[in-house]
Coordinates of C-alpha atoms and ligand atoms in Angstrom, one line a residue:
M1 CA 0.0 0.2 0.0
T2 CA 0.9 3.6 -0.2
S3 CA 3.1 5.1 2.6
L4 CA 1.3 7.4 4.8
E5 CA 3.0 10.4 6.5
G6 CA 3.2 9.7 10.3
V7 CA 2.9 5.8 9.9
P8 CA 5.5 3.1 8.9
H9 CA 5.4 2.2 5.4
M10 CA 3.3 -0.8 5.1
A11 CA 2.7 -3.6 2.4
V12 CA 1.0 -6.6 2.0
V13 CA 3.3 -9.3 1.1
G14 CA 2.9 -12.8 3.2
A15 CA 1.8 -16.2 1.9
D16 CA -1.5 -14.9 2.8
L17 CA -1.2 -12.0 4.9
H18 CA 2.1 -10.5 5.6
V19 CA 2.8 -7.1 6.5
E20 CA 6.0 -5.3 6.3
V21 CA 6.6 -2.3 8.8
A22 CA 9.6 -0.2 8.4
G23 CA 12.6 -1.4 10.5
G24 CA 11.2 -4.9 10.8
S25 CA 8.8 -7.4 9.1
R26 CA 5.9 -9.0 10.6
G27 CA 4.1 -11.8 8.7
L28 CA 0.0 -12.2 9.1
P29 CA -1.0 -13.9 6.3
A30 CA -0.8 -12.6 4.4
G31 CA -6.7 -45.3 8.4
Q32 CA -8.4 -43.0 5.9
P33 CA -12.0 -43.5 6.0
G34 CA -14.2 -42.4 2.9
L35 CA -17.7 -40.7 2.6
D36 CA -19.2 -43.8 4.3
D37 CA -17.5 -42.7 7.4
W38 CA -18.7 -39.4 7.0
D39 CA -22.1 -41.2 7.6
V40 CA -20.8 -42.8 10.8
V41 CA -19.6 -39.4 12.0
S42 CA -22.9 -37.9 11.8
R43 CA -25.1 -40.6 13.0
D44 CA -22.7 -41.1 16.2
S45 CA -22.8 -37.5 17.0
G46 CA -26.4 -36.9 16.1
G47 CA -27.5 -36.8 19.4
A48 CA -24.8 -34.3 20.7
L49 CA -25.4 -32.3 17.6
M50 CA -28.9 -32.0 18.5
T51 CA -28.0 -30.8 21.9
S52 CA -25.9 -28.1 20.9
N53 CA -28.3 -26.9 18.0
Q54 CA -30.9 -26.7 20.5
E55 CA -28.8 -24.8 22.8
A56 CA -27.5 -22.6 19.9
T57 CA -31.3 -21.8 19.1
S58 CA -33.3 -21.6 22.0
G59 CA -30.5 -21.3 24.6
T60 CA -29.2 -17.8 23.5
S61 CA -29.7 -15.8 20.8
A62 CA -26.1 -14.8 21.2
R63 CA -25.2 -17.5 18.9
K64 CA -27.9 -17.1 15.8
F65 CA -27.4 -15.6 12.7
P66 CA -29.7 -13.9 10.7
D67 CA -32.6 -15.8 9.0
G68 CA -31.6 -16.5 5.6
F69 CA -27.8 -16.3 6.4
L70 CA -25.5 -18.5 3.9
W71 CA -23.1 -21.0 5.1
G72 CA -20.7 -22.0 2.3
T73 CA -17.3 -23.0 1.6
A74 CA -14.6 -21.4 -1.1
T75 CA -12.4 -22.7 -3.1
A76 CA -10.3 -21.4 -6.4
A77 CA -9.8 -23.0 -9.7
Y78 CA -6.2 -23.5 -9.9
Q79 CA -6.0 -24.4 -6.4
I80 CA -8.2 -27.4 -6.7
E81 CA -9.1 -28.4 -10.4
G82 CA -5.5 -29.9 -11.8
A83 CA -6.4 -31.1 -15.4
L84 CA -3.8 -28.2 -16.6
E85 CA -3.8 -29.4 -20.2
E86 CA -7.4 -31.0 -20.4
D87 CA -10.1 -29.9 -22.6
G88 CA -8.4 -27.0 -24.6
R89 CA -7.1 -25.2 -21.3
G90 CA -4.5 -22.7 -22.1
P91 CA -1.4 -22.1 -20.0
S92 CA -1.5 -19.5 -17.1
M93 CA 1.1 -17.6 -15.6
W94 CA 1.1 -19.6 -12.7
D95 CA 1.9 -22.9 -14.5
G96 CA 5.3 -21.5 -15.6
F97 CA 5.9 -19.7 -12.0
A98 CA 5.3 -22.9 -10.1
R99 CA 7.8 -24.7 -12.2
R100 CA 10.6 -22.1 -11.3
P101 CA 12.9 -23.8 -8.6
G102 CA 12.4 -22.4 -5.2
A103 CA 9.1 -20.6 -6.1
I104 CA 7.0 -23.0 -4.2
Y105 CA 8.1 -23.7 -0.6
D106 CA 7.6 -27.5 -0.7
G107 CA 8.5 -28.0 -4.6
S108 CA 4.7 -29.0 -5.2
N109 CA 2.6 -28.1 -8.1
A110 CA -0.6 -27.9 -9.4
E111 CA -0.5 -30.1 -12.1
V112 CA -2.9 -32.5 -10.3
A113 CA -3.8 -30.5 -7.3
V114 CA -6.9 -32.1 -5.9
D115 CA -8.0 -33.6 -9.1
H116 CA -11.5 -31.3 -8.9
Y117 CA -11.9 -31.2 -12.5
H118 CA -12.7 -34.9 -12.8
R119 CA -14.3 -35.3 -9.1
Y120 CA -16.7 -32.1 -8.9
R121 CA -19.6 -34.3 -8.5
D122 CA -17.9 -35.9 -5.5
D123 CA -17.2 -32.6 -4.3
V124 CA -20.5 -31.2 -4.3
Q125 CA -21.8 -34.1 -2.1
L126 CA -19.0 -33.1 0.4
M127 CA -20.7 -29.8 0.7
K128 CA -24.1 -31.1 1.0
Q129 CA -22.6 -33.2 4.0
L130 CA -21.7 -30.1 5.4
A131 CA -25.3 -28.8 5.1
A132 CA -23.7 -25.7 3.2
R133 CA -26.1 -23.5 1.1
A134 CA -23.7 -21.7 -1.1
Y135 CA -20.2 -22.3 -2.7
R136 CA -17.9 -20.0 -3.9
F137 CA -15.6 -21.1 -6.7
S138 CA -13.5 -19.9 -9.5
I139 CA -13.5 -19.8 -13.0
A140 CA -10.2 -20.3 -14.9
W141 CA -9.9 -17.6 -17.5
P142 CA -7.6 -19.9 -19.6
R143 CA -10.1 -22.8 -19.8
I144 CA -12.7 -20.1 -21.3
F145 CA -10.1 -18.1 -23.3
P146 CA -6.9 -20.1 -23.8
E147 CA -5.3 -17.2 -25.2
G148 CA -6.9 -14.7 -22.8
A149 CA -9.2 -13.3 -25.6
G150 CA -10.3 -14.3 -29.2
T151 CA -12.3 -17.7 -29.6
P152 CA -13.9 -19.1 -26.6
N153 CA -13.3 -22.9 -25.6
Q154 CA -16.8 -24.5 -25.5
K155 CA -15.2 -27.3 -23.4
G156 CA -14.3 -24.8 -20.8
V157 CA -17.5 -23.3 -20.6
D158 CA -19.2 -26.7 -20.4
F159 CA -17.1 -27.7 -17.1
Y160 CA -18.4 -25.0 -15.3
S161 CA -21.7 -25.3 -16.9
R162 CA -21.9 -28.7 -15.4
L163 CA -20.7 -27.7 -12.1
V164 CA -23.3 -25.0 -11.8
D165 CA -26.0 -27.5 -12.8
E166 CA -24.9 -30.0 -10.1
L167 CA -24.8 -27.2 -7.4
R168 CA -28.5 -26.4 -8.3
A169 CA -29.6 -29.7 -8.4
N170 CA -28.2 -30.1 -4.9
D171 CA -29.8 -26.8 -3.6
I172 CA -26.2 -25.1 -3.4
E173 CA -26.0 -21.3 -4.5
P174 CA -23.3 -20.9 -6.9
F175 CA -21.0 -17.9 -6.1
A176 CA -18.5 -17.3 -9.1
T177 CA -15.2 -15.4 -8.8
L178 CA -13.8 -14.6 -12.3
Y179 CA -10.5 -14.2 -11.6
H180 CA -8.4 -16.1 -8.9
W181 CA -5.0 -15.2 -10.1
D182 CA -4.4 -17.5 -13.0
L183 CA -4.0 -15.1 -15.6
P184 CA -3.6 -16.6 -19.3
Q185 CA -0.2 -16.6 -20.0
T186 CA -0.4 -15.3 -23.6
L187 CA -1.7 -12.0 -21.6
H188 CA 1.3 -12.1 -19.4
D189 CA 3.4 -12.3 -22.3
K190 CA 1.9 -9.0 -23.5
G191 CA 2.8 -7.4 -20.4
G192 CA -0.1 -9.0 -18.2
W193 CA -1.5 -6.6 -15.4
Q194 CA 1.2 -3.7 -16.4
N195 CA -0.7 -3.7 -19.7
R196 CA -4.1 -1.5 -19.5
N197 CA -5.3 -3.9 -22.3
T198 CA -5.4 -6.8 -19.9
A199 CA -7.9 -4.7 -18.0
A200 CA -10.1 -4.5 -21.3
A201 CA -9.7 -8.1 -22.0
F202 CA -10.8 -9.0 -18.5
G203 CA -14.1 -7.2 -19.1
D204 CA -14.7 -9.1 -22.5
Y205 CA -14.0 -12.3 -20.8
A206 CA -16.5 -11.4 -17.7
G207 CA -19.2 -10.5 -19.9
Y208 CA -18.7 -13.5 -22.2
V209 CA -18.8 -15.9 -18.7
A210 CA -22.0 -13.9 -17.7
S211 CA -23.6 -14.4 -21.1
Q212 CA -23.0 -18.5 -20.7
L213 CA -23.7 -18.8 -17.0
A214 CA -25.7 -15.7 -15.5
D215 CA -29.2 -17.7 -16.3
R216 CA -27.9 -19.8 -13.6
V217 CA -25.7 -18.0 -11.5
R218 CA -26.9 -15.2 -9.5
Y219 CA -23.6 -13.9 -8.0
F220 CA -20.4 -13.0 -9.4
F221 CA -17.0 -12.0 -7.7
T222 CA -15.1 -10.0 -10.1
I223 CA -11.6 -10.3 -8.8
N224 CA -10.0 -12.0 -5.8
E225 CA -7.9 -10.2 -3.3
F226 CA -6.6 -7.3 -5.4
S227 CA -4.1 -6.5 -2.7
T228 CA -2.5 -9.9 -2.7
F229 CA -2.1 -10.8 -6.1
V230 CA -0.6 -7.2 -6.9
E231 CA 1.5 -6.5 -4.0
R232 CA 3.1 -10.1 -3.7
G233 CA 2.9 -11.0 -7.8
Y234 CA 4.4 -7.3 -8.8
G235 CA 5.8 -5.9 -5.4
T236 CA 7.5 -8.6 -3.5
G237 CA 7.6 -11.5 -6.3
T238 CA 6.4 -14.0 -4.2
L239 CA 3.5 -15.0 -6.0
A240 CA 3.3 -15.3 -9.9
P241 CA 4.5 -13.7 -11.9
G242 CA 7.2 -12.9 -9.5
L243 CA 8.1 -9.4 -10.5
Q244 CA 9.4 -6.6 -8.0
L245 CA 8.3 -3.7 -9.9
A246 CA 9.2 0.0 -9.2
P247 CA 6.6 2.2 -7.2
A248 CA 5.5 4.2 -10.4
E249 CA 4.7 0.7 -12.3
L250 CA 3.4 -0.9 -9.2
N251 CA 0.8 1.8 -8.9
Q252 CA 0.0 1.3 -12.4
V253 CA -0.8 -2.4 -12.1
R254 CA -2.8 -1.5 -9.0
H255 CA -4.9 1.0 -11.1
H256 CA -5.2 -1.8 -13.9
A257 CA -6.6 -4.3 -11.4
V258 CA -9.4 -2.0 -10.2
L259 CA -10.0 -0.6 -13.8
A260 CA -10.7 -4.3 -14.6
H261 CA -13.2 -4.8 -11.9
G262 CA -15.0 -1.6 -13.2
L263 CA -15.0 -3.1 -16.6
A264 CA -16.2 -6.3 -15.4
V265 CA -19.2 -4.9 -13.3
Q266 CA -20.5 -3.1 -16.3
A267 CA -19.9 -6.1 -18.9
I268 CA -22.0 -8.5 -16.5
R269 CA -24.6 -5.8 -16.3
A270 CA -24.6 -5.8 -19.8
Q271 CA -24.9 -9.5 -20.4
A272 CA -26.7 -10.9 -17.3
P273 CA -30.1 -11.0 -16.6
Q274 CA -31.6 -8.4 -14.1
G275 CA -31.1 -9.4 -10.6
T276 CA -27.7 -10.8 -11.3
K277 CA -25.6 -9.4 -8.3
V278 CA -21.7 -8.2 -8.8
G279 CA -19.0 -7.2 -6.6
P280 CA -15.4 -7.5 -5.6
A281 CA -13.9 -10.3 -3.3
E282 CA -11.0 -8.2 -1.6
Q283 CA -8.8 -9.0 1.2
A284 CA -8.9 -5.4 2.8
I285 CA -6.2 -4.3 4.6
D286 CA -8.0 -4.9 8.0
V287 CA -7.4 -3.2 10.9
Q288 CA -8.9 -3.0 14.6
P289 CA -8.8 -0.8 17.3
I290 CA -6.2 -1.6 19.9
I291 CA -8.8 -0.5 22.6
E292 CA -12.6 -0.1 21.6
T293 CA -13.0 3.5 22.8
P294 CA -14.3 6.4 20.4
E295 CA -10.7 8.0 19.9
H296 CA -9.1 4.8 18.8
I297 CA -12.3 3.6 16.9
D298 CA -12.2 6.9 15.0
A299 CA -8.4 6.4 14.3
T300 CA -9.1 3.0 12.9
R301 CA -11.9 4.2 10.6
T302 CA -9.2 6.5 9.2
A303 CA -6.7 4.1 8.7
M304 CA -9.1 1.5 7.0
R305 CA -10.1 4.1 4.3
E306 CA -6.5 5.1 3.8
L307 CA -4.7 1.8 3.9
N308 CA -7.1 0.7 1.1
A309 CA -7.0 3.8 -0.9
G310 CA -5.5 2.0 -3.9
Y311 CA -8.1 -1.0 -3.8
L312 CA -11.4 -1.0 -1.8
T313 CA -11.7 2.9 -1.6
V314 CA -11.2 3.9 -4.9
M315 CA -13.9 1.1 -6.0
L316 CA -16.3 2.5 -3.3
E317 CA -15.6 6.1 -3.7
G318 CA -14.7 6.2 -7.4
T319 CA -11.8 8.3 -6.6
Y320 CA -8.3 8.2 -5.1
T321 CA -8.0 9.9 -1.6
D322 CA -5.8 13.0 -1.5
A323 CA -3.8 11.3 0.9
F324 CA -2.9 8.4 -1.5
L325 CA -2.3 11.0 -4.3
T326 CA 0.0 13.2 -2.0
Q327 CA 2.0 10.2 -0.8
T328 CA 2.4 8.4 -4.2
G329 CA 3.2 12.0 -5.8
A330 CA 5.2 11.5 -9.2
D331 CA 4.5 7.7 -8.8
A332 CA 1.3 8.0 -8.8
P333 CA -1.1 6.0 -11.4
K334 CA -1.8 7.6 -14.7
F335 CA -5.6 7.6 -15.0
T336 CA -8.4 9.7 -16.4
E337 CA -11.5 10.8 -14.8
D338 CA -13.6 8.1 -16.9
D339 CA -11.5 5.6 -15.5
L340 CA -12.5 6.8 -12.0
R341 CA -16.4 6.5 -12.7
T342 CA -15.5 2.9 -14.4
I343 CA -13.8 1.7 -11.3
G344 CA -16.7 3.5 -9.2
S345 CA -19.4 1.7 -10.9
P346 CA -22.2 0.7 -8.6
I347 CA -21.9 -2.9 -7.0
D348 CA -24.4 -5.2 -5.4
F349 CA -22.3 -6.2 -2.6
V350 CA -18.6 -6.2 -1.3
G351 CA -16.8 -9.7 -0.5
T352 CA -14.3 -9.7 2.2
N353 CA -11.8 -12.4 2.9
I354 CA -11.0 -11.9 6.5
Y355 CA -8.0 -13.9 8.0
A356 CA -6.7 -11.3 10.5
S357 CA -6.3 -7.8 11.2
H358 CA -3.2 -6.6 9.3
H359 CA -2.9 -3.8 11.7
L360 CA -3.6 -3.1 15.6
V361 CA -4.4 0.8 15.6
R362 CA -4.5 3.6 18.1
A363 CA -5.3 7.4 17.7
A364 CA -2.3 9.5 17.1
G365 CA -1.7 13.1 16.9
N366 CA 0.4 12.9 13.5
P367 CA -0.8 14.1 10.3
A368 CA -2.4 10.6 9.4
G369 CA -4.5 10.6 12.6
F370 CA -3.4 7.1 13.5
E371 CA -0.7 4.7 14.4
V372 CA 0.3 1.1 14.1
V373 CA 0.6 -0.9 17.5
P374 CA 2.9 -3.6 16.3
Y375 CA 2.1 -7.1 17.4
Q376 CA 4.3 -9.0 20.0
G377 CA 6.4 -11.9 19.0
T378 CA 4.4 -13.7 21.5
H379 CA 1.0 -12.7 20.1
P380 CA -1.0 -15.9 19.4
D381 CA -0.6 -17.0 15.8
A382 CA -1.5 -19.7 13.5
L383 CA 1.6 -21.5 12.1
W384 CA 2.4 -22.5 8.6
P385 CA 3.9 -25.4 7.9
G386 CA 7.4 -25.3 6.0
I387 CA 7.5 -21.5 6.2
P388 CA 9.4 -19.8 9.0
K389 CA 7.0 -17.6 11.2
S390 CA 9.3 -14.6 10.2
I391 CA 8.1 -15.0 6.6
V392 CA 4.6 -15.7 7.2
S393 CA 2.0 -15.5 10.4
L394 CA -1.6 -15.1 11.0
P395 CA -2.3 -13.5 14.1
F396 CA -5.2 -14.5 16.1
T397 CA -7.5 -11.3 16.0
P398 CA -11.1 -12.6 15.8
E399 CA -12.2 -9.2 16.1
S400 CA -11.0 -8.4 12.5
M401 CA -14.5 -10.2 11.9
Y402 CA -16.4 -7.5 13.7
W403 CA -14.4 -4.5 12.5
G404 CA -13.8 -5.8 8.9
T405 CA -17.3 -5.9 8.2
K406 CA -18.6 -2.9 10.6
L407 CA -16.3 -0.6 8.9
L408 CA -17.5 -1.2 5.5
V409 CA -20.7 0.2 6.6
D410 CA -19.7 3.0 9.0
L411 CA -17.3 4.4 6.1
W412 CA -19.3 3.5 2.8
D413 CA -22.8 2.4 3.9
V414 CA -22.2 -1.0 2.1
K415 CA -25.7 -2.8 2.2
E416 CA -24.7 -6.3 1.4
I417 CA -21.5 -8.2 2.5
Y418 CA -20.3 -11.6 2.2
I419 CA -17.3 -13.2 4.1
T420 CA -15.7 -14.6 1.0
E421 CA -12.9 -16.5 3.0
N422 CA -12.0 -17.3 6.5
G423 CA -9.9 -20.0 8.0
G424 CA -6.5 -21.0 8.9
P425 CA -3.5 -23.4 7.6
F426 CA -4.0 -25.6 10.6
T427 CA -1.9 -28.8 9.4
H428 CA -1.2 -32.1 11.4
E429 CA 1.6 -33.7 10.3
P430 CA 2.2 -36.9 12.4
D431 CA 5.8 -36.4 13.1
A432 CA 5.4 -32.9 14.5
E433 CA 5.6 -32.1 18.3
G434 CA 2.5 -32.6 19.9
S435 CA 0.7 -34.1 16.9
Q436 CA -2.4 -36.0 18.0
P437 CA -3.2 -39.2 16.0
A438 CA -6.7 -39.3 14.4
I439 CA -9.5 -40.9 16.4
D440 CA -11.8 -43.3 14.6
G441 CA -10.1 -41.9 11.4
I442 CA -11.3 -38.4 12.1
E443 CA -8.5 -35.6 12.3
N444 CA -9.1 -33.6 15.5
D445 CA -8.3 -30.2 14.3
T446 CA -9.0 -28.8 17.4
D447 CA -7.3 -25.5 16.6
R448 CA -9.1 -25.0 13.3
I449 CA -12.4 -25.3 15.5
V450 CA -11.5 -23.0 18.4
W451 CA -10.3 -20.6 16.4
T452 CA -13.0 -20.3 13.5
R453 CA -15.7 -20.4 16.5
A454 CA -14.1 -17.1 18.0
Y455 CA -14.1 -15.2 14.6
L456 CA -17.8 -16.4 13.9
H457 CA -18.7 -14.9 17.5
Q458 CA -17.2 -11.7 16.3
L459 CA -19.1 -12.0 13.0
Q460 CA -22.4 -12.8 14.9
R461 CA -22.0 -9.8 17.0
A462 CA -21.9 -7.5 13.9
T463 CA -24.9 -9.2 12.4
A464 CA -26.7 -8.7 15.7
E465 CA -25.8 -5.1 15.4
G466 CA -27.5 -4.9 12.0
V467 CA -24.2 -5.0 10.1
P468 CA -25.5 -6.5 6.6
V469 CA -23.7 -9.6 6.5
R470 CA -25.4 -12.3 4.4
G471 CA -23.1 -15.3 4.2
Y472 CA -19.8 -16.7 5.5
F473 CA -17.5 -18.9 3.2
H474 CA -15.2 -20.9 5.1
W475 CA -11.7 -21.3 3.4
S476 CA -11.6 -24.1 2.2
L477 CA -13.6 -26.9 1.5
M478 CA -10.9 -29.2 1.4
D479 CA -7.0 -29.1 1.5
N480 CA -5.5 -27.7 -1.7
F481 CA -2.6 -26.1 -3.5
E482 CA -1.8 -23.2 -1.3
W483 CA 0.0 -21.0 -3.9
S484 CA 3.7 -20.6 -2.9
G485 CA 3.1 -22.6 0.3
G486 CA 2.7 -25.7 -1.8
L487 CA 0.6 -28.7 -0.7
R488 CA 1.7 -28.7 2.9
P489 CA -0.3 -25.7 4.5
R490 CA -3.6 -27.6 4.9
F491 CA -6.9 -25.3 5.2
G492 CA -9.4 -27.8 4.5
L493 CA -12.5 -29.2 6.4
Y494 CA -12.1 -32.2 4.6
S495 CA -8.3 -33.6 4.3
V496 CA -7.3 -34.8 1.1
N497 CA -4.8 -37.8 0.6
Y498 CA -2.7 -36.4 -2.0
E499 CA -1.6 -40.1 -3.2
T500 CA -5.1 -41.4 -3.5
Q501 CA -7.1 -38.2 -3.7
E502 CA -9.4 -39.7 -1.0
R503 CA -11.1 -36.8 0.9
T504 CA -12.2 -37.4 4.7
P505 CA -13.9 -35.1 7.0
K506 CA -11.8 -33.6 9.6
L507 CA -13.6 -32.7 13.1
S508 CA -14.1 -29.2 11.9
A509 CA -16.3 -30.4 9.3
E510 CA -18.7 -31.7 11.7
F511 CA -18.4 -28.1 13.6
F512 CA -19.3 -26.4 10.4
R513 CA -22.1 -28.6 9.8
A514 CA -23.4 -28.3 13.1
C515 CA -23.3 -24.2 12.9
A516 CA -24.8 -24.4 9.3
A517 CA -27.8 -26.7 10.2
A518 CA -28.2 -24.8 13.2
N519 CA -27.8 -21.3 11.6
A520 CA -25.8 -20.5 14.8
I521 CA -22.6 -21.0 16.3
A522 CA -22.1 -24.4 17.6
Ligands
NOJ1 C1 -6.6 -16.1 0.2 C2 -6.5 -16.7 -1.4 O1 -8.1 -15.9 -1.7 C3 -6.6 -18.1 -1.4 O2 -6.3 -18.4 -2.7 C4 -5.7 -18.9 -0.5 O3 -5.5 -19.8 -0.5 C5 -5.8 -18.5 1.2 N1 -6.5 -17.0 1.2 C6 -5.1 -18.9 2.0 O4 -4.0 -18.2 1.9

């Protein structure tokens, strides 16, 4: 992000969340039973589940979510599909990046990933068994336009068409993301997101997808995590395409990304039936007040707006803030008034991926009006296997759910919000210290359950106060290819055996199911 007067320079650079602060660096994020055994789990625990549901629904309203609240899981094409060379898919910039020595921590790649391309029907059943009512997936641009533009690939369209039909047949609402980082290689070769034409190509692609799927898909997300793919792909180089651009070039990439979003919003509106909803799925630079008093809350509001100036703020206000333009100075992006109108095209909702607060904030008498209180090294943290804590970490900040949604309303009067991702890399390798064996074949991911429950309590706090959060998507349905982290960090409610591709519910799957079934925290 832009560096602000009076606060340290900050940039998101981690595997999922990672914040670099001048003078230091602190990472945030950025016996296998099969399906039948899940039935056993549900049956065996049925009584207990009922008890907790009853408690959740009748014992205390502090656990209930609003009627109609959607529970779902999220995935992304490149992380789960595999089949990179099947049915006419063109190469993406991630294919080559993942083959670079050292680019992926564990040396793995996504050529097979979790073979979802061939197993999507079974995977929809996994969702069903979670009592999920919604699913967020992404469409691989190189499957639809193998060369980024030009002639569409019917087989690619057919795959997503079959997936959408399967979801609908199982009463699961499809939420489609149009860009989850797998840029067609041909476009990358022409400059990728550094080239303004990529934004136009994205608009065309979005309109085409809408023309093919919007009769059955009512919700579209334009781009997933602008801040992550831009800052890390073009700033620090730890995600594809692995570039480290100078500030002016990086600001131009940021601008092209939000412009692409605006063009996609317009193209979808032009192609889709009335009632189709569209919005971004951003991982905002989330902030929370270190102490919940009016002065620190005010400072946090300012921080949220300014730290997201290049992404969420310009999308929601249709203008770059004065502080952003002052700070970027000669390196500011080149843009026109028309660009700003496009970027600020009205949207129907904001999707927000919330894993942690990037910053704890307090009031300050500096020109920015806020300052960051650095996390202590002892702050509770989710560990990423194979990646040192100094490189990436995820500080336990359940309040990020409350502030990350409430501030969207306070600042921009957002009327509809989805938690498009939330979860953690809780991985239980048998030889790790303290690792506990599975019981009856079920991985006891106690950390994921306790962590997620705490976040859900803060989300419930927000909805109880009227913050219009309409749904929650857990990241992720199943373990998958965690970008530069490779296959080692495991985010799934279902564990995947990468040798056999067998999916097995973890204990957190039972927790999720209990929450979804009761529409309450279990
Ligand atoms: C952010 C990304 O959208 C997703 O692709 C990633 O796997 C998770 N969060 C976890 O890092």
